XYZ file of C-alpha atoms in Angstrom:
289
model
C 17.771 -61.445 -52.212
C 16.699 -57.889 -53.024
C 13.040 -58.925 -52.898
C 13.624 -60.637 -49.556
C 15.257 -57.492 -48.140
C 12.327 -55.382 -49.256
C 9.923 -57.876 -47.687
C 11.778 -57.779 -44.347
C 11.853 -53.968 -44.447
C 8.111 -53.899 -45.040
C 7.504 -56.132 -42.014
C 9.739 -53.950 -39.808
C 7.955 -50.799 -40.993
C 4.577 -52.351 -40.268
C 5.671 -53.323 -36.762
C 6.971 -49.803 -36.053
C 3.728 -48.218 -37.264
C 1.726 -50.704 -35.180
C 3.730 -49.822 -32.061
C 3.173 -46.112 -32.658
C -0.551 -46.743 -32.965
C -0.643 -48.560 -29.605
C 1.163 -45.653 -27.920
C -1.350 -43.134 -29.236
C -4.256 -45.257 -28.026
C -2.887 -45.205 -24.483
C -2.987 -41.440 -24.322
C -5.974 -39.171 -23.806
C -6.577 -36.697 -26.628
C -2.910 -36.823 -27.495
C -1.772 -35.997 -23.959
C 0.486 -38.160 -21.842
C -1.023 -39.511 -18.642
C -0.161 -37.517 -15.521
C 0.008 -39.557 -12.307
C -1.119 -37.906 -9.067
C -0.884 -39.506 -5.622
C -3.542 -38.361 -3.153
C -3.210 -39.248 0.537
C -6.471 -40.175 2.247
C -7.644 -41.517 5.599
C -10.133 -44.127 4.385
C -10.437 -44.703 0.640
C -13.762 -46.534 0.659
C -15.916 -43.485 -0.116
C -17.809 -43.976 -3.364
C -16.733 -40.527 -4.540
C -13.166 -41.732 -5.104
C -13.741 -44.218 -7.955
C -16.013 -41.643 -9.585
C -13.266 -39.039 -9.362
C -10.640 -41.490 -10.618
C -12.761 -42.411 -13.630
C -13.468 -38.799 -14.559
C -9.839 -37.798 -14.149
C -8.640 -40.762 -16.241
C -10.714 -39.487 -19.171
C -8.643 -36.300 -19.019
C -5.297 -38.067 -18.807
C -4.955 -37.848 -15.003
C -4.241 -41.118 -13.214
C -5.148 -40.764 -9.531
C -3.559 -43.165 -7.066
C -5.054 -43.165 -3.581
C -2.541 -43.664 -0.771
C -4.280 -44.664 2.453
C -2.964 -43.691 5.885
C -3.994 -45.277 9.170
C -4.202 -42.081 11.239
C -4.321 -38.298 11.031
C -0.663 -37.625 11.793
C 0.904 -39.062 8.645
C -0.690 -37.616 5.457
C 0.610 -34.065 5.999
C 4.154 -35.255 6.667
C 4.009 -37.403 3.537
C 2.820 -34.414 1.514
C 5.492 -32.098 2.918
C 8.183 -34.684 2.160
C 6.989 -35.177 -1.421
C 5.872 -38.786 -0.982
C 2.414 -37.816 -2.230
C 1.194 -34.916 -4.386
C -2.008 -33.942 -2.563
C -4.001 -35.057 0.437
C -7.716 -34.997 1.209
C -8.553 -35.975 4.781
C -8.641 -32.867 7.005
C -10.374 -29.590 7.622
C -8.865 -26.102 7.547
C -8.409 -25.859 11.300
C -6.470 -29.135 11.429
C -4.206 -28.064 8.553
C -3.519 -24.667 10.123
C -2.534 -26.312 13.401
C -0.174 -28.651 11.556
C 1.449 -25.790 9.636
C 1.957 -23.738 12.818
C 3.527 -26.647 14.665
C 5.643 -28.104 11.835
C 6.607 -25.048 9.819
C 5.888 -26.999 6.631
C 4.339 -24.847 3.911
C 1.109 -26.635 2.994
C -1.967 -24.833 1.686
C -5.623 -25.514 0.833
C -6.345 -25.514 -2.908
C -9.995 -26.572 -2.813
C -12.841 -27.366 -0.436
C -14.550 -30.737 -0.408
C -17.170 -31.491 2.235
C -18.406 -30.600 5.683
C -18.633 -33.604 7.979
C -20.243 -32.662 11.307
C -19.078 -34.240 14.550
C -21.769 -36.298 16.214
C -22.566 -37.579 19.696
C -23.171 -41.337 19.610
C -24.385 -43.629 22.360
C -25.442 -47.217 22.997
C -27.076 -46.273 26.310
C -29.180 -43.152 25.725
C -31.360 -41.726 22.959
C -31.027 -38.004 23.618
C -28.217 -35.776 24.873
C -30.553 -34.497 27.611
C -30.361 -37.963 29.216
C -26.689 -37.513 30.169
C -26.476 -37.510 33.955
C -24.152 -36.815 36.866
C -20.695 -38.377 36.537
C -21.198 -39.869 33.076
C -18.176 -40.615 30.915
C -17.848 -38.901 27.524
C -15.125 -39.887 25.034
C -13.814 -37.238 22.632
C -11.061 -37.120 19.958
C -7.699 -35.988 21.332
C -6.142 -34.208 18.324
C -6.064 -30.474 19.133
C -8.608 -29.102 16.687
C -11.174 -31.897 16.908
C -10.840 -31.970 20.687
C -11.716 -28.280 20.822
C -14.517 -28.826 18.354
C -15.911 -31.683 20.461
C -15.883 -29.532 23.579
C -17.719 -26.813 21.658
C -20.329 -29.420 20.754
C -20.777 -30.348 24.420
C -21.199 -26.653 25.188
C -23.806 -26.368 22.425
C -25.599 -29.257 24.128
C -25.648 -27.200 27.364
C -23.525 -29.730 29.247
C -20.450 -27.558 29.929
C -19.308 -23.950 29.685
C -15.982 -22.951 28.117
C -13.699 -19.985 28.757
C -14.289 -16.879 26.663
C -10.829 -17.213 25.100
C -11.267 -20.914 24.306
C -10.576 -20.430 20.586
C -10.167 -23.214 18.018
C -7.564 -25.271 19.856
C -8.760 -25.240 23.449
C -8.657 -28.251 25.754
C -10.532 -29.578 28.813
C -8.510 -27.339 31.146
C -10.552 -24.421 29.765
C -13.876 -25.815 30.932
C -15.176 -23.216 33.366
C -18.411 -24.982 34.339
C -19.166 -28.710 34.444
C -22.352 -28.931 36.530
C -22.794 -32.687 35.983
C -19.149 -33.440 36.808
C -18.808 -35.282 33.537
C -15.664 -37.338 33.037
C -14.400 -36.208 29.633
C -11.904 -38.667 28.176
C -9.739 -37.560 25.210
C -8.434 -40.402 23.029
C -7.235 -41.199 19.516
C -10.144 -40.442 17.174
C -10.208 -43.960 15.709
C -10.777 -45.401 19.206
C -13.925 -43.415 19.986
C -16.405 -45.895 18.443
C -14.726 -48.841 20.172
C -15.251 -47.482 23.682
C -19.007 -46.966 23.327
C -19.776 -49.988 25.551
C -17.700 -48.399 28.323
C -18.910 -44.784 28.191
C -22.259 -43.045 28.164
C -21.491 -41.314 24.877
C -18.667 -40.630 22.461
C -18.114 -37.752 20.082
C -17.043 -39.371 16.838
C -15.625 -37.880 13.659
C -17.948 -38.324 10.704
C -15.519 -40.437 8.672
C -14.548 -42.599 11.639
C -18.228 -43.178 12.417
C -18.871 -44.303 8.849
C -15.953 -46.715 8.944
C -17.313 -48.139 12.199
C -20.641 -48.942 10.560
C -22.686 -45.992 11.765
C -24.868 -43.776 9.617
C -23.580 -40.234 10.338
C -26.794 -38.783 8.979
C -29.110 -40.835 11.169
C -27.341 -42.273 14.225
C -26.001 -39.301 16.240
C -28.142 -38.244 19.180
C -26.752 -34.712 18.723
C -24.481 -33.132 16.093
C -22.977 -29.909 14.795
C -25.102 -27.513 12.789
C -23.652 -26.641 9.392
C -25.526 -23.688 7.979
C -23.278 -20.625 8.345
C -19.746 -19.225 8.075
C -18.858 -20.580 11.498
C -18.303 -23.981 9.876
C -15.584 -22.718 7.499
C -12.695 -23.788 9.763
C -14.144 -27.317 9.720
C -14.742 -27.635 5.992
C -12.608 -30.436 4.582
C -10.140 -29.679 1.840
C -7.613 -30.800 -0.716
C -4.147 -29.710 0.384
C -0.956 -29.194 -1.630
C 2.537 -27.882 -1.107
C 2.621 -24.096 -1.478
C 4.952 -24.400 -4.471
C 2.146 -26.225 -6.321
C -0.589 -23.649 -5.745
C -0.850 -22.881 -9.478
C -0.553 -26.479 -10.717
C -3.217 -26.798 -13.416
C -3.612 -30.555 -13.004
C -4.268 -30.177 -9.290
C -6.754 -27.373 -9.921
C -8.573 -29.598 -12.402
C -8.830 -32.387 -9.817
C -10.497 -29.899 -7.452
C -12.960 -28.885 -10.179
C -13.815 -32.508 -10.923
C -14.367 -33.202 -7.232
C -16.768 -30.287 -6.894
C -19.117 -31.425 -9.655
C -22.690 -32.595 -9.060
C -21.996 -36.322 -9.412
C -19.552 -36.161 -6.490
C -22.051 -34.091 -4.501
C -24.673 -36.785 -4.980
C -22.190 -39.551 -4.191
C -21.169 -37.906 -0.901
C -24.801 -37.483 0.173
C -25.598 -41.080 -0.772
C -22.460 -42.573 0.785
C -22.984 -40.815 4.126
C -26.790 -41.063 4.085
C -26.946 -37.308 4.394
C -24.279 -37.166 7.074
C -21.911 -35.026 4.979
C -22.451 -32.403 2.319
C -20.281 -30.954 -0.433
C -19.294 -27.376 0.398
C -17.730 -25.209 -2.290
C -15.686 -22.294 -0.974
C -13.937 -19.903 -3.321
C -10.149 -19.764 -3.186
C -10.501 -16.320 -1.615
C -12.708 -17.734 1.158
C -10.257 -20.575 1.727
C -7.280 -18.224 1.825
C -8.978 -15.770 4.194
C -10.129 -18.470 6.608
C -6.764 -20.224 6.526
C -4.880 -16.952 7.065
C -7.041 -16.097 10.090
C -6.458 -19.558 11.548
C -2.696 -19.158 11.214
C -2.655 -15.986 13.328
């Protein structure tokens, strides 16, 4: 009986040691896995699985939470349903913070995705003629940005105090009497058969099957500080500004393999832009004024 008891004890000990070994194998360098939910608007970019794989090697499990439009990811972040989001530029975030009062902040830059003018009817913006219909996004910051793009194309003139959240009422000159039609950003590609041209967000264009690097007949330039308000970002709640895990996710995103993935995925339509935290903070602070 004594020998049997010792035998049973040995089996139990072996099972316990085996279980401990399995637990250790499921950790990364002795660290427990940290789960982070990131809200996105379109999770099909090839940078995301690359980021997830790199983060997993450091014990960070990234779950992508996809949202159907631009109004939901910031609310979800503010309410604590997700930990970070990555879908918007600085100007959009500043507008949300001013309107909602929720304390969200940028903790890292990601990419610059220029707005483009797309058309099924013309090949050059100079071909736009009297009375043509132009569709633009209707969210405040991208609407203003789209109107700025039409001004850059010498189609309209905007008021001197137009700013970053202006609207069509601040068009001071419209010599071609263009009919400018604001609409939900995701609808802009779908109305191309019915309008002369549409200004389409880079990500929305990609989802609609366009090549943002090749298909626009006119697009934003992205070579100076004027683009800072439109640089995309990773946002967090202000209370998490010093979270080391979140900072590490930003660092992993800004590495060369992600840079190459973004260029490849968008066929040159978007580019990784790395702003320092000081540049982010300064731009964001100015936008909040």
